[in-house]
mmCIF file of N, CA and C in Angstrom:
data_model
loop_
_atom_site.group_PDB
_atom_site.id
_atom_site.type_symbol
_atom_site.label_atom_id
_atom_site.label_comp_id
_atom_site.label_asym_id
_atom_site.label_seq_id
_atom_site.Cartn_x
_atom_site.Cartn_y
_atom_site.Cartn_z
ATOM 1 N N MET A 83 5.671 7.058 9.245
ATOM 2 C CA MET A 83 5.701 6.148 8.137
ATOM 3 C C MET A 83 6.241 4.800 8.618
ATOM 4 N N ASP A 84 5.559 3.764 8.246
ATOM 5 C CA ASP A 84 5.967 2.424 8.655
ATOM 6 C C ASP A 84 6.920 1.766 7.667
ATOM 7 N N LEU A 85 6.847 2.185 6.396
ATOM 8 C CA LEU A 85 7.638 1.537 5.357
ATOM 9 C C LEU A 85 7.853 2.504 4.205
ATOM 10 N N LYS A 86 9.063 2.495 3.649
ATOM 11 C CA LYS A 86 9.368 3.304 2.468
ATOM 12 C C LYS A 86 9.975 2.384 1.415
ATOM 13 N N VAL A 87 9.438 2.461 0.195
ATOM 14 C CA VAL A 87 9.926 1.632 -0.904
ATOM 15 C C VAL A 87 10.342 2.568 -2.042
ATOM 16 N N PRO A 88 11.654 2.688 -2.302
ATOM 17 C CA PRO A 88 12.112 3.572 -3.378
ATOM 18 C C PRO A 88 11.763 2.999 -4.760
ATOM 19 N N TYR A 89 11.543 3.890 -5.704
ATOM 20 C CA TYR A 89 11.234 3.476 -7.068
ATOM 21 C C TYR A 89 12.500 2.980 -7.757
ATOM 22 N N LEU A 90 12.329 1.997 -8.605
ATOM 23 C CA LEU A 90 13.445 1.465 -9.376
ATOM 24 C C LEU A 90 13.195 1.738 -10.860
ATOM 25 N N GLY A 91 13.597 2.910 -11.311
ATOM 26 C CA GLY A 91 13.476 3.245 -12.726
ATOM 27 C C GLY A 91 12.088 3.677 -13.169
ATOM 28 N N LYS A 92 11.220 3.990 -12.252
ATOM 29 C CA LYS A 92 9.884 4.449 -12.619
ATOM 30 C C LYS A 92 9.645 5.832 -12.042
ATOM 31 N N SER A 93 8.739 6.535 -12.671
ATOM 32 C CA SER A 93 8.351 7.845 -12.154
ATOM 33 C C SER A 93 7.241 7.663 -11.123
ATOM 34 N N GLN A 94 6.919 8.736 -10.449
ATOM 35 C CA GLN A 94 5.845 8.723 -9.460
ATOM 36 C C GLN A 94 4.541 8.250 -10.101
ATOM 37 N N LYS A 95 4.211 8.809 -11.242
ATOM 38 C CA LYS A 95 2.962 8.468 -11.921
ATOM 39 C C LYS A 95 2.943 7.014 -12.376
ATOM 40 N N GLN A 96 4.064 6.533 -12.931
ATOM 41 C CA GLN A 96 4.137 5.139 -13.381
ATOM 42 C C GLN A 96 3.968 4.171 -12.212
ATOM 43 N N ALA A 97 4.622 4.459 -11.103
ATOM 44 C CA ALA A 97 4.528 3.599 -9.920
ATOM 45 C C ALA A 97 3.099 3.587 -9.375
ATOM 46 N N TYR A 98 2.493 4.756 -9.300
ATOM 47 C CA TYR A 98 1.132 4.873 -8.789
ATOM 48 C C TYR A 98 0.142 4.115 -9.676
ATOM 49 N N GLU A 99 0.255 4.304 -10.976
ATOM 50 C CA GLU A 99 -0.656 3.639 -11.916
ATOM 51 C C GLU A 99 -0.519 2.121 -11.838
ATOM 52 N N ALA A 100 0.706 1.626 -11.718
ATOM 53 C CA ALA A 100 0.925 0.183 -11.602
ATOM 54 C C ALA A 100 0.352 -0.353 -10.294
ATOM 55 N N ALA A 101 0.542 0.372 -9.219
ATOM 56 C CA ALA A 101 0.052 -0.063 -7.909
ATOM 57 C C ALA A 101 -1.474 -0.040 -7.854
ATOM 58 N N LYS A 102 -2.102 0.866 -8.571
ATOM 59 C CA LYS A 102 -3.564 0.935 -8.576
ATOM 60 C C LYS A 102 -4.169 -0.385 -9.043
ATOM 61 N N LEU A 103 -3.485 -1.058 -9.929
ATOM 62 C CA LEU A 103 -3.981 -2.335 -10.432
ATOM 63 C C LEU A 103 -3.675 -3.484 -9.475
ATOM 64 N N VAL A 104 -2.538 -3.429 -8.821
ATOM 65 C CA VAL A 104 -2.070 -4.539 -7.994
ATOM 66 C C VAL A 104 -2.706 -4.566 -6.601
ATOM 67 N N VAL A 105 -2.916 -3.421 -5.987
ATOM 68 C CA VAL A 105 -3.407 -3.386 -4.602
ATOM 69 C C VAL A 105 -4.743 -4.113 -4.437
ATOM 70 N N PRO A 106 -5.757 -3.823 -5.252
ATOM 71 C CA PRO A 106 -7.025 -4.559 -5.082
ATOM 72 C C PRO A 106 -6.860 -6.063 -5.310
ATOM 73 N N GLN A 107 -6.037 -6.454 -6.274
ATOM 74 C CA GLN A 107 -5.798 -7.877 -6.535
ATOM 75 C C GLN A 107 -5.130 -8.542 -5.339
ATOM 76 N N THR A 108 -4.191 -7.843 -4.712
ATOM 77 C CA THR A 108 -3.487 -8.379 -3.551
ATOM 78 C C THR A 108 -4.440 -8.563 -2.387
ATOM 79 N N MET A 109 -5.325 -7.619 -2.180
ATOM 80 C CA MET A 109 -6.303 -7.727 -1.101
ATOM 81 C C MET A 109 -7.180 -8.957 -1.318
ATOM 82 N N ASP A 110 -7.623 -9.157 -2.554
ATOM 83 C CA ASP A 110 -8.451 -10.318 -2.868
ATOM 84 C C ASP A 110 -7.668 -11.615 -2.660
ATOM 85 N N LYS A 111 -6.410 -11.607 -3.062
ATOM 86 C CA LYS A 111 -5.554 -12.792 -2.948
ATOM 87 C C LYS A 111 -5.435 -13.245 -1.492
ATOM 88 N N PHE A 112 -5.311 -12.295 -0.591
ATOM 89 C CA PHE A 112 -5.169 -12.618 0.822
ATOM 90 C C PHE A 112 -6.518 -12.765 1.522
ATOM 91 N N GLY A 113 -7.606 -12.613 0.772
ATOM 92 C CA GLY A 113 -8.928 -12.774 1.352
ATOM 93 C C GLY A 113 -9.334 -11.663 2.304
ATOM 94 N N VAL A 114 -8.756 -10.486 2.107
ATOM 95 C CA VAL A 114 -9.042 -9.344 2.968
ATOM 96 C C VAL A 114 -10.141 -8.504 2.316
ATOM 97 N N LYS A 115 -11.191 -8.272 3.085
ATOM 98 C CA LYS A 115 -12.262 -7.419 2.584
ATOM 99 C C LYS A 115 -11.994 -6.001 3.057
ATOM 100 N N ALA A 116 -11.874 -5.105 2.092
ATOM 101 C CA ALA A 116 -11.553 -3.719 2.434
ATOM 102 C C ALA A 116 -12.144 -2.782 1.400
ATOM 103 N N ASP A 117 -12.356 -1.571 1.842
ATOM 104 C CA ASP A 117 -12.787 -0.496 0.953
ATOM 105 C C ASP A 117 -11.513 0.177 0.448
ATOM 106 N N VAL A 118 -11.197 -0.021 -0.827
ATOM 107 C CA VAL A 118 -9.976 0.543 -1.411
ATOM 108 C C VAL A 118 -10.348 1.794 -2.191
ATOM 109 N N ARG A 119 -9.665 2.883 -1.867
ATOM 110 C CA ARG A 119 -9.912 4.161 -2.552
ATOM 111 C C ARG A 119 -8.611 4.672 -3.161
ATOM 112 N N GLN A 120 -8.755 5.281 -4.320
ATOM 113 C CA GLN A 120 -7.599 5.833 -5.022
ATOM 114 C C GLN A 120 -7.845 7.307 -5.271
ATOM 115 N N ASP A 121 -6.835 8.111 -4.987
ATOM 116 C CA ASP A 121 -6.934 9.553 -5.194
ATOM 117 C C ASP A 121 -5.851 9.959 -6.190
ATOM 118 N N ASP A 122 -6.252 10.149 -7.439
ATOM 119 C CA ASP A 122 -5.296 10.479 -8.500
ATOM 120 C C ASP A 122 -4.636 11.836 -8.291
ATOM 121 N N SER A 123 -5.321 12.770 -7.631
ATOM 122 C CA SER A 123 -4.752 14.108 -7.456
ATOM 123 C C SER A 123 -3.597 14.116 -6.460
ATOM 124 N N THR A 124 -3.635 13.208 -5.474
ATOM 125 C CA THR A 124 -2.555 13.164 -4.483
ATOM 126 C C THR A 124 -1.690 11.908 -4.611
ATOM 127 N N HIS A 125 -1.972 11.077 -5.620
ATOM 128 C CA HIS A 125 -1.242 9.819 -5.828
ATOM 129 C C HIS A 125 -1.236 8.976 -4.554
ATOM 130 N N THR A 126 -2.434 8.733 -4.025
ATOM 131 C CA THR A 126 -2.591 8.006 -2.774
ATOM 132 C C THR A 126 -3.595 6.867 -2.945
ATOM 133 N N ILE A 127 -3.264 5.723 -2.363
ATOM 134 C CA ILE A 127 -4.175 4.583 -2.314
ATOM 135 C C ILE A 127 -4.419 4.284 -0.844
ATOM 136 N N SER A 128 -5.674 4.174 -0.466
ATOM 137 C CA SER A 128 -5.981 3.843 0.929
ATOM 138 C C SER A 128 -6.930 2.657 0.953
ATOM 139 N N ALA A 129 -6.793 1.867 2.008
ATOM 140 C CA ALA A 129 -7.652 0.703 2.192
ATOM 141 C C ALA A 129 -8.068 0.661 3.652
ATOM 142 N N LYS A 130 -9.347 0.415 3.857
ATOM 143 C CA LYS A 130 -9.853 0.348 5.227
ATOM 144 C C LYS A 130 -10.761 -0.870 5.342
ATOM 145 N N GLY A 131 -10.483 -1.669 6.366
ATOM 146 C CA GLY A 131 -11.281 -2.864 6.606
ATOM 147 C C GLY A 131 -11.429 -3.083 8.096
ATOM 148 N N THR A 132 -11.983 -4.206 8.452
ATOM 149 C CA THR A 132 -12.195 -4.522 9.853
ATOM 150 C C THR A 132 -10.856 -4.682 10.564
ATOM 151 N N GLY A 133 -10.557 -3.786 11.457
ATOM 152 C CA GLY A 133 -9.345 -3.878 12.262
ATOM 153 C C GLY A 133 -8.082 -3.339 11.639
ATOM 154 N N PHE A 134 -8.184 -2.719 10.471
ATOM 155 C CA PHE A 134 -6.971 -2.164 9.869
ATOM 156 C C PHE A 134 -7.282 -0.988 8.953
ATOM 157 N N GLU A 135 -6.256 -0.191 8.752
ATOM 158 C CA GLU A 135 -6.301 0.911 7.787
ATOM 159 C C GLU A 135 -4.900 1.074 7.228
ATOM 160 N N ALA A 136 -4.793 1.129 5.911
ATOM 161 C CA ALA A 136 -3.495 1.285 5.254
ATOM 162 C C ALA A 136 -3.572 2.443 4.269
ATOM 163 N N LYS A 137 -2.464 3.136 4.128
ATOM 164 C CA LYS A 137 -2.397 4.253 3.185
ATOM 165 C C LYS A 137 -1.030 4.209 2.512
ATOM 166 N N ILE A 138 -1.034 4.238 1.181
ATOM 167 C CA ILE A 138 0.208 4.263 0.409
ATOM 168 C C ILE A 138 0.235 5.585 -0.353
ATOM 169 N N THR A 139 1.241 6.387 -0.061
ATOM 170 C CA THR A 139 1.408 7.680 -0.712
ATOM 171 C C THR A 139 2.623 7.595 -1.626
ATOM 172 N N PHE A 140 2.437 7.985 -2.879
ATOM 173 C CA PHE A 140 3.519 7.952 -3.854
ATOM 174 C C PHE A 140 4.114 9.341 -3.986
ATOM 175 N N THR A 141 5.352 9.500 -3.494
ATOM 176 C CA THR A 141 6.056 10.772 -3.580
ATOM 177 C C THR A 141 6.907 10.758 -4.841
ATOM 178 N N GLU A 142 7.749 11.758 -5.018
ATOM 179 C CA GLU A 142 8.606 11.833 -6.200
ATOM 180 C C GLU A 142 9.603 10.673 -6.299
ATOM 181 N N SER A 143 10.037 10.130 -5.143
ATOM 182 C CA SER A 143 11.099 9.121 -5.180
ATOM 183 C C SER A 143 10.768 7.786 -4.527
ATOM 184 N N GLU A 144 9.624 7.712 -3.806
ATOM 185 C CA GLU A 144 9.339 6.473 -3.090
ATOM 186 C C GLU A 144 7.852 6.336 -2.769
ATOM 187 N N ALA A 145 7.474 5.101 -2.461
ATOM 188 C CA ALA A 145 6.134 4.821 -1.960
ATOM 189 C C ALA A 145 6.242 4.740 -0.448
ATOM 190 N N GLN A 146 5.406 5.501 0.238
ATOM 191 C CA GLN A 146 5.421 5.527 1.697
ATOM 192 C C GLN A 146 4.148 4.857 2.206
ATOM 193 N N VAL A 147 4.330 3.867 3.078
ATOM 194 C CA VAL A 147 3.213 3.082 3.577
ATOM 195 C C VAL A 147 2.994 3.374 5.058
ATOM 196 N N ARG A 148 1.741 3.635 5.404
ATOM 197 C CA ARG A 148 1.343 3.784 6.808
ATOM 198 C C ARG A 148 0.302 2.713 7.075
ATOM 199 N N LEU A 149 0.518 1.927 8.126
ATOM 200 C CA LEU A 149 -0.375 0.827 8.449
ATOM 201 C C LEU A 149 -0.809 0.926 9.908
ATOM 202 N N ASP A 150 -2.113 0.998 10.121
ATOM 203 C CA ASP A 150 -2.675 1.013 11.469
ATOM 204 C C ASP A 150 -3.497 -0.254 11.644
ATOM 205 N N LEU A 151 -3.130 -1.038 12.666
ATOM 206 C CA LEU A 151 -3.835 -2.282 12.937
ATOM 207 C C LEU A 151 -4.534 -2.216 14.281
ATOM 208 N N GLY A 152 -5.662 -2.892 14.359
ATOM 209 C CA GLY A 152 -6.381 -2.983 15.621
ATOM 210 C C GLY A 152 -5.589 -3.825 16.618
ATOM 211 N N PHE A 153 -6.031 -3.808 17.845
ATOM 212 C CA PHE A 153 -5.331 -4.475 18.937
ATOM 213 C C PHE A 153 -5.023 -5.943 18.635
ATOM 214 N N LEU A 154 -5.990 -6.676 18.135
ATOM 215 C CA LEU A 154 -5.796 -8.105 17.885
ATOM 216 C C LEU A 154 -4.838 -8.391 16.727
ATOM 217 N N LEU A 155 -4.705 -7.453 15.809
ATOM 218 C CA LEU A 155 -3.833 -7.664 14.648
ATOM 219 C C LEU A 155 -2.425 -7.113 14.835
ATOM 220 N N LYS A 156 -2.185 -6.336 15.867
ATOM 221 C CA LYS A 156 -0.867 -5.713 16.075
ATOM 222 C C LYS A 156 0.295 -6.697 16.014
ATOM 223 N N PRO A 157 0.188 -7.916 16.572
ATOM 224 C CA PRO A 157 1.310 -8.846 16.493
ATOM 225 C C PRO A 157 1.680 -9.243 15.057
ATOM 226 N N LEU A 158 0.792 -9.029 14.120
ATOM 227 C CA LEU A 158 1.033 -9.401 12.722
ATOM 228 C C LEU A 158 1.594 -8.259 11.882
ATOM 229 N N LYS A 159 1.832 -7.125 12.488
ATOM 230 C CA LYS A 159 2.230 -5.930 11.734
ATOM 231 C C LYS A 159 3.492 -6.175 10.895
ATOM 232 N N GLY A 160 4.495 -6.805 11.459
ATOM 233 C CA GLY A 160 5.729 -7.076 10.719
ATOM 234 C C GLY A 160 5.487 -7.926 9.484
ATOM 235 N N LYS A 161 4.692 -8.963 9.631
ATOM 236 C CA LYS A 161 4.377 -9.857 8.504
ATOM 237 C C LYS A 161 3.577 -9.129 7.435
ATOM 238 N N VAL A 162 2.629 -8.307 7.864
ATOM 239 C CA VAL A 162 1.800 -7.569 6.910
ATOM 240 C C VAL A 162 2.659 -6.569 6.141
ATOM 241 N N LEU A 163 3.531 -5.846 6.845
ATOM 242 C CA LEU A 163 4.407 -4.878 6.171
ATOM 243 C C LEU A 163 5.356 -5.584 5.207
ATOM 244 N N GLU A 164 5.839 -6.738 5.589
ATOM 245 C CA GLU A 164 6.725 -7.510 4.714
ATOM 246 C C GLU A 164 5.998 -7.919 3.428
ATOM 247 N N ALA A 165 4.757 -8.370 3.557
ATOM 248 C CA ALA A 165 3.965 -8.754 2.391
ATOM 249 C C ALA A 165 3.668 -7.543 1.513
ATOM 250 N N LEU A 166 3.332 -6.422 2.132
ATOM 251 C CA LEU A 166 3.082 -5.193 1.368
ATOM 252 C C LEU A 166 4.328 -4.750 0.616
ATOM 253 N N GLU A 167 5.465 -4.779 1.299
ATOM 254 C CA GLU A 167 6.721 -4.363 0.666
ATOM 255 C C GLU A 167 7.015 -5.243 -0.546
ATOM 256 N N LYS A 168 6.826 -6.526 -0.411
ATOM 257 C CA LYS A 168 7.089 -7.455 -1.518
ATOM 258 C C LYS A 168 6.198 -7.129 -2.722
ATOM 259 N N GLN A 169 4.915 -6.893 -2.471
ATOM 260 C CA GLN A 169 3.981 -6.591 -3.557
ATOM 261 C C GLN A 169 4.275 -5.235 -4.208
ATOM 262 N N ILE A 170 4.623 -4.249 -3.409
ATOM 263 C CA ILE A 170 4.929 -2.921 -3.946
ATOM 264 C C ILE A 170 6.209 -2.960 -4.778
ATOM 265 N N LYS A 171 7.219 -3.670 -4.288
ATOM 266 C CA LYS A 171 8.489 -3.764 -5.024
ATOM 267 C C LYS A 171 8.314 -4.403 -6.393
ATOM 268 N N LYS A 172 7.328 -5.275 -6.540
ATOM 269 C CA LYS A 172 7.072 -5.915 -7.828
ATOM 270 C C LYS A 172 6.673 -4.908 -8.903
ATOM 271 N N VAL A 173 6.026 -3.822 -8.484
ATOM 272 C CA VAL A 173 5.503 -2.877 -9.471
ATOM 273 C C VAL A 173 6.258 -1.553 -9.543
ATOM 274 N N VAL A 174 7.047 -1.239 -8.517
ATOM 275 C CA VAL A 174 7.783 0.032 -8.568
ATOM 276 C C VAL A 174 9.230 -0.225 -8.833
#
């Protein structure tokens, strides 16, 4: 796991439902083209695009983020995780 964001007063379902709305908007905001998939049965959001793959899993107490970047994007991993954390914290 690359990042863990604990929930602040929300349940797993509430956090997941809120993030389902924000993640696609955030991708558009940053101009990232990705295939975003949501799995309601496992409370998971995944996004896959050119040179990256991200997966956010909502557990009972936190959102867990896994981010895999291609070779050219690896130097940006810290910045990308920071931006993801900021966006996730807004909704959980």
